[in-house]
Amino acid sequence: MELNLVEKTKDSVMIRIKDANMTLITPLLHVLSDDSNVSMVRYADEHPELEDPIIFVSVKKGTPEEAIKKAANAMSKYYSALDIKK
């Protein structure tokens, strides 16, 4: 999965995702949408053969990069704390 910055403003960011993995993206979107500092989270999946999906994150407070890092860290802690037995 490759991330490319499409557009950045002071309070929003748009990221294009090449070879998107929904197993990672779906929980990330949920954690971002639960963040009180995030005002909007969108996932746009246009025609899969023509365009890569895009994530748009807008924040009320802080920066969108901080919100994404915070969400990724929360996901990492959650999944590393699971007791997975084989």
Backbone as a printed PyTorch tensor [residue, N CA C, xyz], in Angstrom:
tensor([[[  0.8530,  -1.1610,   0.0000],
         [  0.0000,   0.0000,   0.0000],
         [  0.9040,   1.2310,   0.0000]],

        [[  0.6610,   2.1290,  -0.9280],
         [  1.4630,   3.3380,  -1.0810],
         [  0.5760,   4.5580,  -0.8960]],

        [[  1.0170,   5.5140,  -0.0800],
         [  0.2660,   6.7390,   0.1790],
         [  0.9310,   7.9080,  -0.5310]],

        [[  0.1140,   8.7330,  -1.1870],
         [  0.6210,   9.9180,  -1.8800],
         [ -0.2160,  11.1190,  -1.5000]],

        [[  0.4530,  12.1820,  -1.0770],
         [ -0.2280,  13.4180,  -0.7280],
         [ -0.7500,  14.0850,  -1.9930]],

        [[ -2.0620,  14.3590,  -2.0140],
         [ -2.6900,  15.0000,  -3.1620],
         [ -2.8460,  16.4840,  -2.9090]],

        [[ -3.3310,  16.8110,  -1.7140],
         [ -3.5970,  18.2070,  -1.3800],
         [ -3.4790,  18.3880,   0.1190]],

        [[ -2.9360,  19.5370,   0.5370],
         [ -2.7760,  19.8260,   1.9560],
         [ -3.0900,  21.2870,   2.2050]],

        [[ -3.9080,  21.5170,   3.2390],
         [ -4.1430,  22.8690,   3.7220],
         [ -3.8060,  22.8650,   5.2110]],

        [[ -4.0270,  23.9750,   5.8610],
         [ -3.7170,  24.0750,   7.2800],
         [ -4.5380,  23.1020,   8.1250]],

        [[ -5.7770,  22.8410,   7.7190],
         [ -6.6300,  21.9770,   8.5330],
         [ -7.2000,  20.7620,   7.7960]],

        [[ -6.6500,  20.4490,   6.6250],
         [ -7.1270,  19.2640,   5.9170],
         [ -6.0100,  18.6540,   5.0690]],

        [[ -6.2270,  17.3800,   4.7540],
         [ -5.2740,  16.6710,   3.9120],
         [ -6.0470,  15.6730,   3.0630]],

        [[ -5.5860,  15.5010,   1.8240],
         [ -6.1630,  14.5110,   0.9200],
         [ -5.0270,  13.5850,   0.4920]],

        [[ -5.2400,  12.2800,   0.7110],
         [ -4.2020,  11.2890,   0.4430],
         [ -4.7420,  10.2330,  -0.5140]],

        [[ -3.9940,   9.9730,  -1.5810],
         [ -4.3430,   8.9260,  -2.5410],
         [ -3.6540,   7.6370,  -2.0960]],

        [[ -4.3910,   6.5180,  -2.1790],
         [ -3.8830,   5.2390,  -1.6890],
         [ -3.7820,   4.2450,  -2.8410]],

        [[ -2.5590,   3.9310,  -3.2130],
         [ -2.3320,   2.9400,  -4.2730],
         [ -2.3010,   1.5600,  -3.6320]],

        [[ -2.9840,   0.6100,  -4.2590],
         [ -3.0930,  -0.7560,  -3.7340],
         [ -3.6910,  -0.7560,  -2.3260]],

        [[ -4.8240,  -0.0730,  -2.1920],
         [ -5.4900,   0.0890,  -0.8960],
         [ -5.8110,  -1.2630,  -0.2600]],

        [[ -5.5960,  -1.3370,   1.0300],
         [ -5.9030,  -2.5280,   1.8070],
         [ -7.0050,  -2.1570,   2.7920]],

        [[ -8.2320,  -2.5770,   2.5210],
         [ -9.3750,  -2.1920,   3.3490],
         [ -9.2850,  -2.7470,   4.7710]],

        [[ -8.4920,  -3.7880,   4.9770],
         [ -8.2930,  -4.3290,   6.3160],
         [ -7.6330,  -3.2950,   7.2140]],

        [[ -6.8120,  -2.4230,   6.6470],
         [ -6.1740,  -1.3510,   7.4030],
         [ -6.9640,  -0.0440,   7.3340]],

        [[ -7.5220,   0.2390,   6.1900],
         [ -8.2050,   1.5200,   5.9940],
         [ -9.4920,   1.6260,   6.8030]],

        [[-10.2950,   0.5770,   6.8390],
         [-11.5840,   0.6250,   7.5320],
         [-11.4320,   0.9680,   9.0170]],

        [[-10.5670,   0.2740,   9.7780],
         [-10.4170,   0.6670,  11.1850],
         [ -9.8320,   2.0660,  11.3440]],

        [[ -8.9360,   2.4660,  10.4330],
         [ -8.3670,   3.8130,  10.4950],
         [ -9.4660,   4.8610,  10.3520]],

        [[-10.3720,   4.6570,   9.4120],
         [-11.4840,   5.5950,   9.2150],
         [-12.3690,   5.6480,  10.4520]],

        [[-12.6120,   4.5150,  11.0890],
         [-13.4480,   4.4860,  12.2970],
         [-12.7900,   5.2390,  13.4480]],

        [[-11.4950,   5.0180,  13.6420],
         [-10.7860,   5.6990,  14.7290],
         [-10.7600,   7.2050,  14.4570]],

        [[-10.5070,   7.6060,  13.2310],
         [-10.5120,   9.0320,  12.8850],
         [-11.8800,   9.6570,  13.1190]],

        [[-12.9300,   8.9480,  12.7490],
         [-14.2770,   9.5180,  12.9120],
         [-14.6750,   9.6310,  14.3820]],

        [[-14.0470,   8.8490,  15.2590],
         [-14.3170,   8.9390,  16.7000],
         [-13.5100,  10.0330,  17.3870]],

        [[-12.5420,  10.5990,  16.6960],
         [-11.6870,  11.6500,  17.2660],
         [-12.4530,  12.9730,  17.3030]],

        [[-12.5650,  13.5680,  18.4780],
         [-13.3290,  14.8170,  18.6210],
         [-12.6630,  16.0000,  17.9230]],

        [[-11.3790,  15.9040,  17.6240],
         [-10.6850,  16.9790,  16.9050],
         [-10.8530,  16.8910,  15.3960]],

        [[-11.3800,  15.7800,  14.9160],
         [-11.5800,  15.5850,  13.4710],
         [-12.9900,  16.0310,  13.1020]],

        [[-13.0920,  16.9380,  12.1530],
         [-14.4090,  17.4310,  11.7410],
         [-15.0040,  16.6200,  10.5930]],

        [[-14.1450,  16.0200,   9.7540],
         [-14.6610,  15.2460,   8.6270],
         [-13.6410,  14.2070,   8.1750]],

        [[-14.1610,  13.0140,   7.8940],
         [-13.3510,  11.9400,   7.3070],
         [-14.1440,  11.3980,   6.1390]],

        [[-13.5060,  11.3340,   4.9880],
         [-14.1620,  10.7700,   3.8080],
         [-13.2330,   9.7830,   3.1320]],

        [[-13.8480,   8.7550,   2.6020],
         [-13.1250,   7.7800,   1.7860],
         [-13.8340,   7.7480,   0.4510]],

        [[-13.1180,   8.0640,  -0.5960],
         [-13.7080,   8.0780,  -1.9410],
         [-13.0400,   7.0070,  -2.7830]],

        [[-13.8420,   6.0610,  -3.2130],
         [-13.3510,   4.9770,  -4.0670],
         [-14.0740,   5.0990,  -5.3940]],

        [[-13.4100,   5.7290,  -6.3360],
         [-14.0130,   5.8980,  -7.6480],
         [-13.8280,   4.6090,  -8.4420]],

        [[-13.8610,   4.6840,  -9.7120],
         [-13.6950,   3.4860, -10.5390],
         [-12.3520,   2.8340, -10.2380]],

        [[-12.3360,   1.5850,  -9.7680],
         [-11.0930,   0.9510,  -9.3150],
         [-10.0130,   0.7900, -10.3860]],

        [[-10.3900,   0.7660, -11.6340],
         [ -9.3840,   0.6120, -12.6860],
         [ -8.8680,   1.9500, -13.2110]],

        [[ -9.5310,   3.0430, -12.8220],
         [ -9.1280,   4.3510, -13.3190],
         [ -8.4610,   5.2230, -12.2620]],

        [[ -8.9090,   5.1420, -11.0400],
         [ -8.3970,   6.0050,  -9.9840],
         [ -8.1320,   5.2000,  -8.7200]],

        [[ -7.0960,   5.5800,  -7.9810],
         [ -6.8510,   5.0050,  -6.6660],
         [ -7.7660,   5.7040,  -5.6660]],

        [[ -8.1550,   5.0080,  -4.5990],
         [ -9.0190,   5.6240,  -3.5840],
         [ -8.3250,   6.8010,  -2.8900]],

        [[ -9.1520,   7.6720,  -2.2970],
         [ -8.6500,   8.8580,  -1.6040],
         [ -9.2500,   8.9070,  -0.2080]],

        [[ -8.4280,   9.3050,   0.7640],
         [ -8.9080,   9.6190,   2.1080],
         [ -8.7680,  11.1210,   2.2850]],

        [[ -9.8350,  11.7450,   2.7840],
         [ -9.8270,  13.1760,   3.0890],
         [-10.0630,  13.3200,   4.5860]],

        [[ -9.1930,  14.0620,   5.2620],
         [ -9.3260,  14.2940,   6.7040],
         [ -9.2490,  15.7890,   6.9580]],

        [[-10.2560,  16.2980,   7.6730],
         [-10.3010,  17.7050,   8.0620],
         [-10.4200,  17.7680,   9.5800]],

        [[ -9.7070,  18.7150,  10.1920],
         [ -9.6950,  18.8090,  11.6480],
         [-10.2030,  20.1600,  12.1400]],

        [[-10.7450,  20.1440,  13.3650],
         [-11.1630,  21.3740,  14.0480],
         [ -9.9940,  21.9580,  14.8330]],

        [[ -9.1700,  21.0540,  15.3470],
         [ -8.0640,  21.4500,  16.2170],
         [ -6.8560,  20.5850,  15.8850]],

        [[ -5.6660,  21.1670,  15.9220],
         [ -4.4580,  20.4190,  15.5810],
         [ -4.2630,  20.3560,  14.0810]],

        [[ -3.4950,  19.3710,  13.6450],
         [ -3.2620,  19.1970,  12.2110],
         [ -3.8160,  17.8370,  11.7770]],

        [[ -4.1570,  17.7070,  10.5050],
         [ -4.6510,  16.4110,  10.0360],
         [ -3.5900,  15.3190,  10.1530]],

        [[ -2.3360,  15.6930,   9.9670],
         [ -1.2560,  14.7090,  10.0980],
         [ -1.2020,  14.1600,  11.5240]],

        [[ -1.3650,  15.0440,  12.5240],
         [ -1.3770,  14.6000,  13.9190],
         [ -2.5400,  13.6430,  14.1650]],

        [[ -3.7050,  13.9610,  13.6120],
         [ -4.8890,  13.1160,  13.7940],
         [ -4.6650,  11.7330,  13.1810]],

        [[ -4.0550,  11.6840,  12.0070],
         [ -3.8000,  10.4040,  11.3370],
         [ -2.7710,   9.5920,  12.1270]],

        [[ -1.7110,  10.2440,  12.5990],
         [ -0.6990,   9.5510,  13.4030],
         [ -1.3050,   9.0210,  14.7020]],

        [[ -2.1400,   9.8340,  15.3420],
         [ -2.7930,   9.4160,  16.5860],
         [ -3.6810,   8.1880,  16.3390]],

        [[ -4.4320,   8.2080,  15.2470],
         [ -5.3070,   7.0810,  14.9060],
         [ -4.4900,   5.8360,  14.5950]],

        [[ -3.4110,   5.9860,  13.8470],
         [ -2.5490,   4.8430,  13.5030],
         [ -1.9160,   4.2560,  14.7650]],

        [[ -1.4790,   5.1060,  15.6920],
         [ -0.9010,   4.6220,  16.9450],
         [ -1.9400,   3.8950,  17.7910]],

        [[ -3.1600,   4.4180,  17.8320],
         [ -4.2310,   3.7610,  18.5860],
         [ -4.5350,   2.3860,  18.0070]],

        [[ -4.5660,   2.2890,  16.6860],
         [ -4.7940,   0.9980,  16.0330],
         [ -3.6630,   0.0290,  16.3550]],

        [[ -2.4350,   0.5130,  16.3080],
         [ -1.2730,  -0.3310,  16.5830],
         [ -1.3230,  -0.8710,  18.0070]],

        [[ -1.6380,  -0.0060,  18.9650],
         [ -1.7290,  -0.4380,  20.3640],
         [ -2.8610,  -1.4490,  20.5430]],

        [[ -3.9840,  -1.1940,  19.9170],
         [ -5.1320,  -2.0990,  20.0380],
         [ -4.7890,  -3.4870,  19.5020]],

        [[ -4.2600,  -3.5430,  18.2960],
         [ -3.9940,  -4.8370,  17.6710],
         [ -2.7990,  -5.5530,  18.3020]],

        [[ -1.8320,  -4.8180,  18.8350],
         [ -0.7040,  -5.4830,  19.4840],
         [ -1.0930,  -5.9960,  20.8760]],

        [[ -2.1590,  -5.4470,  21.4700],
         [ -2.6230,  -5.8900,  22.7860],
         [ -3.4990,  -7.1320,  22.7070]],

        [[ -3.9880,  -7.4650,  21.5230],
         [ -4.8290,  -8.6480,  21.3870],
         [ -4.0280,  -9.9010,  21.6770]],

        [[ -4.6390, -10.8170,  22.3880],
         [ -3.9850, -12.0750,  22.6960],
         [ -4.4390, -13.0890,  21.6390]],

        [[ -3.6800, -13.1840,  20.5850],
         [ -4.0360, -14.0710,  19.4710],
         [ -3.3150, -15.3980,  19.6670]],

        [[ -4.1090, -16.4440,  19.8420],
         [ -3.5310, -17.7770,  20.0320],
         [ -3.7850, -18.6220,  18.7900]],

        [[ -2.8050, -19.4010,  18.4220],
         [ -2.9380, -20.2590,  17.2460],
         [ -3.4160, -21.6200,  17.6550]]])
